[in-house]
Amino acid sequence: MGTPVRRFASVDSTMIEAQRLAESGAAEGTVVIAETQTAGRGRLGRAWVSEPGVGLYFSLVLRPNVTAARLPILTLAVGLGVAEGIEQACRVECDLRWPNDVLLNEKKCAGILVETLSADCATLHAIVGVGVNVNQVTMPDELADIATSARIETGCEYDREEILHQVFQGIERYYGVFLDEGAEAIVPAFALKSSYVRDRRVAVLNGSSETLGTTAGLDPHGVLLLQTDEGHVEPILAGSVRPIDGR
């Protein structure tokens, strides 16, 4: 995982560059790394702030030999790997917020975006984008309440290459589990690692709608279940999960 490497001082988006490489036949494990992105992308069309020289911004080309129906689990598997890598390199404890956020002290320090190309129910390739806030000393005002970095939380400056190495190792480990054992292994591992999966008061934002409730676990396919304030259990197929009213 992480070879061959294509490094750039600046790109519009590592996702776009990795997609181009995948379409031209790049091998599984190929990674695009940039010091900064001018149009970094997050989930649900959001921008990812890519301050140069302080974070990790990369996208991997994967070619999982699985059906398209199994792909939602890949996001959970990568989240587990990224969290493990940050923990190993920085000696911190991460939390996971379904489906794609890695948290430190309740604030987002890393995010994952998975985009796939499938045909005839088979997966041709998956592009996995990862952003990790490492050595930022401040966050933009509009993000300060919800985002953080390893350095902000610990006061320590980190070797980004060491974190990158550990994150690659974590992703490779859980990608292997995803391929070999699928949801039966990944879903319980994610649930064990995440404080958001069960008994957490949250708001689920999906476009202009908001649903309030208490998380009620994951279904066997990794879909978040929400016990709504109206009294029924609703599967959350898309949207952003945010805490409300404490725990």
PDB file of N, CA, C and O in Angstrom, residues 118-185:
ATOM      1  N   SER A 118     -17.959   1.153 -10.874  1.00  0.00           N
ATOM      2  CA  SER A 118     -18.421  -0.227 -10.984  1.00  0.00           C
ATOM      3  C   SER A 118     -19.132  -0.430 -12.309  1.00  0.00           C
ATOM      4  O   SER A 118     -19.655   0.515 -12.911  1.00  0.00           O
ATOM      5  N   ALA A 119     -19.135  -1.683 -12.761  1.00  0.00           N
ATOM      6  CA  ALA A 119     -19.863  -2.053 -13.980  1.00  0.00           C
ATOM      7  C   ALA A 119     -20.310  -3.496 -13.842  1.00  0.00           C
ATOM      8  O   ALA A 119     -19.533  -4.354 -13.380  1.00  0.00           O
ATOM      9  N   ASP A 120     -21.562  -3.742 -14.191  1.00  0.00           N
ATOM     10  CA  ASP A 120     -22.116  -5.101 -14.103  1.00  0.00           C
ATOM     11  C   ASP A 120     -21.939  -5.684 -12.712  1.00  0.00           C
ATOM     12  O   ASP A 120     -21.572  -6.856 -12.542  1.00  0.00           O
ATOM     13  N   CYS A 121     -22.172  -4.841 -11.685  1.00  0.00           N
ATOM     14  CA  CYS A 121     -22.107  -5.241 -10.270  1.00  0.00           C
ATOM     15  C   CYS A 121     -20.690  -5.547  -9.798  1.00  0.00           C
ATOM     16  O   CYS A 121     -20.499  -5.964  -8.658  1.00  0.00           O
ATOM     17  N   ALA A 122     -19.684  -5.368 -10.646  1.00  0.00           N
ATOM     18  CA  ALA A 122     -18.292  -5.593 -10.242  1.00  0.00           C
ATOM     19  C   ALA A 122     -17.587  -4.254 -10.084  1.00  0.00           C
ATOM     20  O   ALA A 122     -17.863  -3.296 -10.806  1.00  0.00           O
ATOM     21  N   THR A 123     -16.672  -4.199  -9.138  1.00  0.00           N
ATOM     22  CA  THR A 123     -15.933  -2.964  -8.870  1.00  0.00           C
ATOM     23  C   THR A 123     -14.697  -2.901  -9.751  1.00  0.00           C
ATOM     24  O   THR A 123     -13.837  -3.787  -9.700  1.00  0.00           O
ATOM     25  N   LEU A 124     -14.609  -1.862 -10.567  1.00  0.00           N
ATOM     26  CA  LEU A 124     -13.439  -1.682 -11.414  1.00  0.00           C
ATOM     27  C   LEU A 124     -12.296  -1.052 -10.638  1.00  0.00           C
ATOM     28  O   LEU A 124     -11.146  -1.466 -10.756  1.00  0.00           O
ATOM     29  N   HIS A 125     -12.590  -0.028  -9.855  1.00  0.00           N
ATOM     30  CA  HIS A 125     -11.589   0.546  -8.962  1.00  0.00           C
ATOM     31  C   HIS A 125     -12.275   1.425  -7.923  1.00  0.00           C
ATOM     32  O   HIS A 125     -13.428   1.818  -8.091  1.00  0.00           O
ATOM     33  N   ALA A 126     -11.550   1.685  -6.861  1.00  0.00           N
ATOM     34  CA  ALA A 126     -12.000   2.612  -5.818  1.00  0.00           C
ATOM     35  C   ALA A 126     -10.880   3.603  -5.565  1.00  0.00           C
ATOM     36  O   ALA A 126      -9.704   3.230  -5.495  1.00  0.00           O
ATOM     37  N   ILE A 127     -11.241   4.874  -5.455  1.00  0.00           N
ATOM     38  CA  ILE A 127     -10.282   5.919  -5.096  1.00  0.00           C
ATOM     39  C   ILE A 127     -10.579   6.319  -3.660  1.00  0.00           C
ATOM     40  O   ILE A 127     -11.692   6.729  -3.334  1.00  0.00           O
ATOM     41  N   VAL A 128      -9.582   6.187  -2.810  1.00  0.00           N
ATOM     42  CA  VAL A 128      -9.724   6.488  -1.388  1.00  0.00           C
ATOM     43  C   VAL A 128      -8.921   7.743  -1.072  1.00  0.00           C
ATOM     44  O   VAL A 128      -7.690   7.735  -1.143  1.00  0.00           O
ATOM     45  N   GLY A 129      -9.621   8.820  -0.758  1.00  0.00           N
ATOM     46  CA  GLY A 129      -8.958  10.063  -0.394  1.00  0.00           C
ATOM     47  C   GLY A 129      -8.901  10.219   1.111  1.00  0.00           C
ATOM     48  O   GLY A 129      -9.889   9.938   1.813  1.00  0.00           O
ATOM     49  N   VAL A 130      -7.756  10.649   1.615  1.00  0.00           N
ATOM     50  CA  VAL A 130      -7.564  10.832   3.060  1.00  0.00           C
ATOM     51  C   VAL A 130      -6.908  12.177   3.308  1.00  0.00           C
ATOM     52  O   VAL A 130      -5.925  12.541   2.648  1.00  0.00           O
ATOM     53  N   GLY A 131      -7.461  12.913   4.246  1.00  0.00           N
ATOM     54  CA  GLY A 131      -6.832  14.138   4.732  1.00  0.00           C
ATOM     55  C   GLY A 131      -6.619  14.025   6.229  1.00  0.00           C
ATOM     56  O   GLY A 131      -7.540  13.636   6.956  1.00  0.00           O
ATOM     57  N   VAL A 132      -5.410  14.330   6.690  1.00  0.00           N
ATOM     58  CA  VAL A 132      -5.088  14.272   8.120  1.00  0.00           C
ATOM     59  C   VAL A 132      -4.504  15.609   8.542  1.00  0.00           C
ATOM     60  O   VAL A 132      -3.522  16.083   7.953  1.00  0.00           O
ATOM     61  N   ASN A 133      -5.090  16.212   9.549  1.00  0.00           N
ATOM     62  CA  ASN A 133      -4.549  17.443  10.128  1.00  0.00           C
ATOM     63  C   ASN A 133      -3.471  17.056  11.124  1.00  0.00           C
ATOM     64  O   ASN A 133      -3.771  16.460  12.163  1.00  0.00           O
ATOM     65  N   VAL A 134      -2.226  17.397  10.806  1.00  0.00           N
ATOM     66  CA  VAL A 134      -1.096  16.947  11.620  1.00  0.00           C
ATOM     67  C   VAL A 134      -0.504  18.088  12.443  1.00  0.00           C
ATOM     68  O   VAL A 134      -0.605  18.115  13.672  1.00  0.00           O
ATOM     69  N   ASN A 135       0.123  19.054  11.775  1.00  0.00           N
ATOM     70  CA  ASN A 135       0.889  20.077  12.490  1.00  0.00           C
ATOM     71  C   ASN A 135       0.284  21.475  12.424  1.00  0.00           C
ATOM     72  O   ASN A 135       0.963  22.464  12.736  1.00  0.00           O
ATOM     73  N   GLN A 136      -0.972  21.584  12.063  1.00  0.00           N
ATOM     74  CA  GLN A 136      -1.628  22.895  12.125  1.00  0.00           C
ATOM     75  C   GLN A 136      -1.626  23.400  13.565  1.00  0.00           C
ATOM     76  O   GLN A 136      -1.922  22.645  14.495  1.00  0.00           O
ATOM     77  N   VAL A 137      -1.308  24.670  13.728  1.00  0.00           N
ATOM     78  CA  VAL A 137      -1.313  25.253  15.074  1.00  0.00           C
ATOM     79  C   VAL A 137      -2.614  25.993  15.348  1.00  0.00           C
ATOM     80  O   VAL A 137      -2.961  26.255  16.508  1.00  0.00           O
ATOM     81  N   THR A 138      -3.327  26.356  14.301  1.00  0.00           N
ATOM     82  CA  THR A 138      -4.658  26.936  14.435  1.00  0.00           C
ATOM     83  C   THR A 138      -5.504  26.395  13.296  1.00  0.00           C
ATOM     84  O   THR A 138      -4.997  25.919  12.286  1.00  0.00           O
ATOM     85  N   MET A 139      -6.819  26.495  13.459  1.00  0.00           N
ATOM     86  CA  MET A 139      -7.744  26.134  12.397  1.00  0.00           C
ATOM     87  C   MET A 139      -8.480  27.388  11.945  1.00  0.00           C
ATOM     88  O   MET A 139      -8.601  28.351  12.713  1.00  0.00           O
ATOM     89  N   PRO A 140      -8.954  27.421  10.703  1.00  0.00           N
ATOM     90  CA  PRO A 140      -9.747  28.574  10.265  1.00  0.00           C
ATOM     91  C   PRO A 140     -10.911  28.831  11.209  1.00  0.00           C
ATOM     92  O   PRO A 140     -11.463  27.896  11.809  1.00  0.00           O
ATOM     93  N   ASP A 141     -11.281  30.092  11.369  1.00  0.00           N
ATOM     94  CA  ASP A 141     -12.314  30.460  12.334  1.00  0.00           C
ATOM     95  C   ASP A 141     -13.594  29.656  12.151  1.00  0.00           C
ATOM     96  O   ASP A 141     -14.226  29.242  13.129  1.00  0.00           O
ATOM     97  N   GLU A 142     -13.969  29.404  10.887  1.00  0.00           N
ATOM     98  CA  GLU A 142     -15.227  28.702  10.642  1.00  0.00           C
ATOM     99  C   GLU A 142     -15.155  27.219  10.985  1.00  0.00           C
ATOM    100  O   GLU A 142     -16.181  26.536  11.058  1.00  0.00           O
ATOM    101  N   LEU A 143     -13.921  26.705  11.233  1.00  0.00           N
ATOM    102  CA  LEU A 143     -13.750  25.290  11.559  1.00  0.00           C
ATOM    103  C   LEU A 143     -13.250  25.055  12.980  1.00  0.00           C
ATOM    104  O   LEU A 143     -13.185  23.908  13.429  1.00  0.00           O
ATOM    105  N   ALA A 144     -12.906  26.107  13.679  1.00  0.00           N
ATOM    106  CA  ALA A 144     -12.235  25.963  14.970  1.00  0.00           C
ATOM    107  C   ALA A 144     -13.049  25.174  15.990  1.00  0.00           C
ATOM    108  O   ALA A 144     -12.478  24.489  16.855  1.00  0.00           O
ATOM    109  N   ASP A 145     -14.360  25.228  15.906  1.00  0.00           N
ATOM    110  CA  ASP A 145     -15.198  24.524  16.877  1.00  0.00           C
ATOM    111  C   ASP A 145     -15.387  23.051  16.545  1.00  0.00           C
ATOM    112  O   ASP A 145     -15.828  22.279  17.408  1.00  0.00           O
ATOM    113  N   ILE A 146     -15.059  22.659  15.318  1.00  0.00           N
ATOM    114  CA  ILE A 146     -15.354  21.286  14.923  1.00  0.00           C
ATOM    115  C   ILE A 146     -14.136  20.519  14.412  1.00  0.00           C
ATOM    116  O   ILE A 146     -14.200  19.297  14.266  1.00  0.00           O
ATOM    117  N   ALA A 147     -13.027  21.210  14.149  1.00  0.00           N
ATOM    118  CA  ALA A 147     -11.849  20.553  13.588  1.00  0.00           C
ATOM    119  C   ALA A 147     -10.624  20.838  14.440  1.00  0.00           C
ATOM    120  O   ALA A 147     -10.553  21.853  15.152  1.00  0.00           O
ATOM    121  N   THR A 148      -9.643  19.939  14.348  1.00  0.00           N
ATOM    122  CA  THR A 148      -8.426  20.083  15.132  1.00  0.00           C
ATOM    123  C   THR A 148      -7.292  19.381  14.410  1.00  0.00           C
ATOM    124  O   THR A 148      -7.460  18.847  13.316  1.00  0.00           O
ATOM    125  N   SER A 149      -6.119  19.402  15.019  1.00  0.00           N
ATOM    126  CA  SER A 149      -4.959  18.688  14.492  1.00  0.00           C
ATOM    127  C   SER A 149      -4.297  17.932  15.635  1.00  0.00           C
ATOM    128  O   SER A 149      -4.547  18.200  16.817  1.00  0.00           O
ATOM    129  N   ALA A 150      -3.426  17.004  15.270  1.00  0.00           N
ATOM    130  CA  ALA A 150      -2.676  16.278  16.297  1.00  0.00           C
ATOM    131  C   ALA A 150      -1.841  17.245  17.137  1.00  0.00           C
ATOM    132  O   ALA A 150      -1.747  17.103  18.362  1.00  0.00           O
ATOM    133  N   ARG A 151      -1.268  18.246  16.500  1.00  0.00           N
ATOM    134  CA  ARG A 151      -0.425  19.196  17.229  1.00  0.00           C
ATOM    135  C   ARG A 151      -1.249  20.058  18.185  1.00  0.00           C
ATOM    136  O   ARG A 151      -0.825  20.315  19.325  1.00  0.00           O
ATOM    137  N   ILE A 152      -2.419  20.510  17.739  1.00  0.00           N
ATOM    138  CA  ILE A 152      -3.263  21.315  18.630  1.00  0.00           C
ATOM    139  C   ILE A 152      -3.631  20.523  19.873  1.00  0.00           C
ATOM    140  O   ILE A 152      -3.623  21.051  20.997  1.00  0.00           O
ATOM    141  N   GLU A 153      -3.938  19.251  19.700  1.00  0.00           N
ATOM    142  CA  GLU A 153      -4.411  18.446  20.826  1.00  0.00           C
ATOM    143  C   GLU A 153      -3.310  18.007  21.774  1.00  0.00           C
ATOM    144  O   GLU A 153      -3.552  17.789  22.954  1.00  0.00           O
ATOM    145  N   THR A 154      -2.079  17.870  21.275  1.00  0.00           N
ATOM    146  CA  THR A 154      -1.007  17.342  22.118  1.00  0.00           C
ATOM    147  C   THR A 154       0.093  18.350  22.417  1.00  0.00           C
ATOM    148  O   THR A 154       0.891  18.134  23.337  1.00  0.00           O
ATOM    149  N   GLY A 155       0.186  19.413  21.630  1.00  0.00           N
ATOM    150  CA  GLY A 155       1.283  20.364  21.784  1.00  0.00           C
ATOM    151  C   GLY A 155       2.584  19.897  21.169  1.00  0.00           C
ATOM    152  O   GLY A 155       3.614  20.581  21.306  1.00  0.00           O
ATOM    153  N   CYS A 156       2.557  18.760  20.466  1.00  0.00           N
ATOM    154  CA  CYS A 156       3.771  18.202  19.875  1.00  0.00           C
ATOM    155  C   CYS A 156       3.761  18.368  18.357  1.00  0.00           C
ATOM    156  O   CYS A 156       2.711  18.275  17.723  1.00  0.00           O
ATOM    157  N   GLU A 157       4.940  18.603  17.792  1.00  0.00           N
ATOM    158  CA  GLU A 157       5.086  18.613  16.346  1.00  0.00           C
ATOM    159  C   GLU A 157       5.479  17.214  15.891  1.00  0.00           C
ATOM    160  O   GLU A 157       6.308  16.548  16.527  1.00  0.00           O
ATOM    161  N   TYR A 158       4.902  16.757  14.776  1.00  0.00           N
ATOM    162  CA  TYR A 158       5.083  15.375  14.351  1.00  0.00           C
ATOM    163  C   TYR A 158       5.764  15.283  12.991  1.00  0.00           C
ATOM    164  O   TYR A 158       5.672  16.193  12.150  1.00  0.00           O
ATOM    165  N   ASP A 159       6.445  14.161  12.786  1.00  0.00           N
ATOM    166  CA  ASP A 159       7.033  13.817  11.501  1.00  0.00           C
ATOM    167  C   ASP A 159       5.907  13.301  10.605  1.00  0.00           C
ATOM    168  O   ASP A 159       5.364  12.211  10.835  1.00  0.00           O
ATOM    169  N   ARG A 160       5.563  14.061   9.598  1.00  0.00           N
ATOM    170  CA  ARG A 160       4.436  13.665   8.750  1.00  0.00           C
ATOM    171  C   ARG A 160       4.710  12.362   8.002  1.00  0.00           C
ATOM    172  O   ARG A 160       3.786  11.577   7.757  1.00  0.00           O
ATOM    173  N   GLU A 161       5.949  12.122   7.624  1.00  0.00           N
ATOM    174  CA  GLU A 161       6.269  10.883   6.912  1.00  0.00           C
ATOM    175  C   GLU A 161       6.059   9.662   7.812  1.00  0.00           C
ATOM    176  O   GLU A 161       5.642   8.604   7.334  1.00  0.00           O
ATOM    177  N   GLU A 162       6.339   9.791   9.085  1.00  0.00           N
ATOM    178  CA  GLU A 162       6.104   8.678  10.004  1.00  0.00           C
ATOM    179  C   GLU A 162       4.614   8.407  10.147  1.00  0.00           C
ATOM    180  O   GLU A 162       4.172   7.254  10.148  1.00  0.00           O
ATOM    181  N   ILE A 163       3.824   9.474  10.247  1.00  0.00           N
ATOM    182  CA  ILE A 163       2.374   9.281  10.320  1.00  0.00           C
ATOM    183  C   ILE A 163       1.873   8.660   9.029  1.00  0.00           C
ATOM    184  O   ILE A 163       1.037   7.730   9.051  1.00  0.00           O
ATOM    185  N   LEU A 164       2.369   9.130   7.885  1.00  0.00           N
ATOM    186  CA  LEU A 164       1.959   8.565   6.605  1.00  0.00           C
ATOM    187  C   LEU A 164       2.263   7.075   6.555  1.00  0.00           C
ATOM    188  O   LEU A 164       1.416   6.260   6.126  1.00  0.00           O
ATOM    189  N   HIS A 165       3.451   6.695   6.985  1.00  0.00           N
ATOM    190  CA  HIS A 165       3.835   5.283   7.000  1.00  0.00           C
ATOM    191  C   HIS A 165       2.888   4.468   7.871  1.00  0.00           C
ATOM    192  O   HIS A 165       2.410   3.394   7.466  1.00  0.00           O
ATOM    193  N   GLN A 166       2.605   4.954   9.059  1.00  0.00           N
ATOM    194  CA  GLN A 166       1.728   4.220   9.971  1.00  0.00           C
ATOM    195  C   GLN A 166       0.298   4.153   9.434  1.00  0.00           C
ATOM    196  O   GLN A 166      -0.381   3.127   9.578  1.00  0.00           O
ATOM    197  N   VAL A 167      -0.162   5.235   8.813  1.00  0.00           N
ATOM    198  CA  VAL A 167      -1.514   5.237   8.250  1.00  0.00           C
ATOM    199  C   VAL A 167      -1.599   4.241   7.094  1.00  0.00           C
ATOM    200  O   VAL A 167      -2.589   3.502   6.978  1.00  0.00           O
ATOM    201  N   PHE A 168      -0.586   4.189   6.242  1.00  0.00           N
ATOM    202  CA  PHE A 168      -0.574   3.190   5.171  1.00  0.00           C
ATOM    203  C   PHE A 168      -0.651   1.776   5.744  1.00  0.00           C
ATOM    204  O   PHE A 168      -1.377   0.921   5.232  1.00  0.00           O
ATOM    205  N   GLN A 169       0.107   1.536   6.808  1.00  0.00           N
ATOM    206  CA  GLN A 169       0.084   0.209   7.416  1.00  0.00           C
ATOM    207  C   GLN A 169      -1.306  -0.119   7.962  1.00  0.00           C
ATOM    208  O   GLN A 169      -1.800  -1.250   7.814  1.00  0.00           O
ATOM    209  N   GLY A 170      -1.924   0.869   8.615  1.00  0.00           N
ATOM    210  CA  GLY A 170      -3.259   0.642   9.160  1.00  0.00           C
ATOM    211  C   GLY A 170      -4.276   0.375   8.064  1.00  0.00           C
ATOM    212  O   GLY A 170      -5.108  -0.541   8.177  1.00  0.00           O
ATOM    213  N   ILE A 171      -4.229   1.178   6.998  1.00  0.00           N
ATOM    214  CA  ILE A 171      -5.169   0.972   5.896  1.00  0.00           C
ATOM    215  C   ILE A 171      -4.953  -0.397   5.267  1.00  0.00           C
ATOM    216  O   ILE A 171      -5.918  -1.131   4.987  1.00  0.00           O
ATOM    217  N   GLU A 172      -3.703  -0.771   5.053  1.00  0.00           N
ATOM    218  CA  GLU A 172      -3.435  -2.062   4.430  1.00  0.00           C
ATOM    219  C   GLU A 172      -3.968  -3.207   5.289  1.00  0.00           C
ATOM    220  O   GLU A 172      -4.545  -4.177   4.767  1.00  0.00           O
ATOM    221  N   ARG A 173      -3.806  -3.091   6.597  1.00  0.00           N
ATOM    222  CA  ARG A 173      -4.282  -4.160   7.487  1.00  0.00           C
ATOM    223  C   ARG A 173      -5.790  -4.308   7.396  1.00  0.00           C
ATOM    224  O   ARG A 173      -6.311  -5.415   7.216  1.00  0.00           O
ATOM    225  N   TYR A 174      -6.505  -3.200   7.518  1.00  0.00           N
ATOM    226  CA  TYR A 174      -7.963  -3.296   7.521  1.00  0.00           C
ATOM    227  C   TYR A 174      -8.524  -3.527   6.122  1.00  0.00           C
ATOM    228  O   TYR A 174      -9.618  -4.104   5.982  1.00  0.00           O
ATOM    229  N   TYR A 175      -7.813  -3.115   5.093  1.00  0.00           N
ATOM    230  CA  TYR A 175      -8.230  -3.449   3.733  1.00  0.00           C
ATOM    231  C   TYR A 175      -8.164  -4.960   3.536  1.00  0.00           C
ATOM    232  O   TYR A 175      -9.048  -5.569   2.924  1.00  0.00           O
ATOM    233  N   GLY A 176      -7.135  -5.574   4.080  1.00  0.00           N
ATOM    234  CA  GLY A 176      -7.036  -7.025   4.020  1.00  0.00           C
ATOM    235  C   GLY A 176      -8.181  -7.703   4.751  1.00  0.00           C
ATOM    236  O   GLY A 176      -8.749  -8.691   4.269  1.00  0.00           O
ATOM    237  N   VAL A 177      -8.535  -7.173   5.915  1.00  0.00           N
ATOM    238  CA  VAL A 177      -9.669  -7.727   6.655  1.00  0.00           C
ATOM    239  C   VAL A 177     -10.956  -7.556   5.854  1.00  0.00           C
ATOM    240  O   VAL A 177     -11.794  -8.467   5.777  1.00  0.00           O
ATOM    241  N   PHE A 178     -11.123  -6.388   5.239  1.00  0.00           N
ATOM    242  CA  PHE A 178     -12.288  -6.130   4.401  1.00  0.00           C
ATOM    243  C   PHE A 178     -12.391  -7.144   3.271  1.00  0.00           C
ATOM    244  O   PHE A 178     -13.470  -7.694   3.000  1.00  0.00           O
ATOM    245  N   LEU A 179     -11.279  -7.423   2.599  1.00  0.00           N
ATOM    246  CA  LEU A 179     -11.303  -8.362   1.483  1.00  0.00           C
ATOM    247  C   LEU A 179     -11.541  -9.791   1.946  1.00  0.00           C
ATOM    248  O   LEU A 179     -12.279 -10.551   1.307  1.00  0.00           O
ATOM    249  N   ASP A 180     -10.924 -10.172   3.055  1.00  0.00           N
ATOM    250  CA  ASP A 180     -10.976 -11.561   3.503  1.00  0.00           C
ATOM    251  C   ASP A 180     -12.240 -11.901   4.290  1.00  0.00           C
ATOM    252  O   ASP A 180     -12.781 -12.997   4.167  1.00  0.00           O
ATOM    253  N   GLU A 181     -12.703 -10.957   5.117  1.00  0.00           N
ATOM    254  CA  GLU A 181     -13.790 -11.260   6.037  1.00  0.00           C
ATOM    255  C   GLU A 181     -15.015 -10.373   5.875  1.00  0.00           C
ATOM    256  O   GLU A 181     -16.089 -10.704   6.386  1.00  0.00           O
ATOM    257  N   GLY A 182     -14.853  -9.240   5.193  1.00  0.00           N
ATOM    258  CA  GLY A 182     -15.986  -8.395   4.885  1.00  0.00           C
ATOM    259  C   GLY A 182     -16.649  -7.761   6.084  1.00  0.00           C
ATOM    260  O   GLY A 182     -16.025  -7.522   7.130  1.00  0.00           O
ATOM    261  N   ALA A 183     -17.945  -7.523   5.943  1.00  0.00           N
ATOM    262  CA  ALA A 183     -18.699  -6.796   6.962  1.00  0.00           C
ATOM    263  C   ALA A 183     -18.708  -7.515   8.301  1.00  0.00           C
ATOM    264  O   ALA A 183     -18.773  -6.874   9.359  1.00  0.00           O
ATOM    265  N   GLU A 184     -18.657  -8.839   8.291  1.00  0.00           N
ATOM    266  CA  GLU A 184     -18.734  -9.598   9.544  1.00  0.00           C
ATOM    267  C   GLU A 184     -17.607  -9.224  10.500  1.00  0.00           C
ATOM    268  O   GLU A 184     -17.770  -9.328  11.718  1.00  0.00           O
ATOM    269  N   ALA A 185     -16.464  -8.790   9.972  1.00  0.00           N
ATOM    270  CA  ALA A 185     -15.353  -8.374  10.825  1.00  0.00           C
ATOM    271  C   ALA A 185     -15.282  -6.865  10.972  1.00  0.00           C
ATOM    272  O   ALA A 185     -15.015  -6.345  12.068  1.00  0.00           O
TER     273      ALA A 185
END
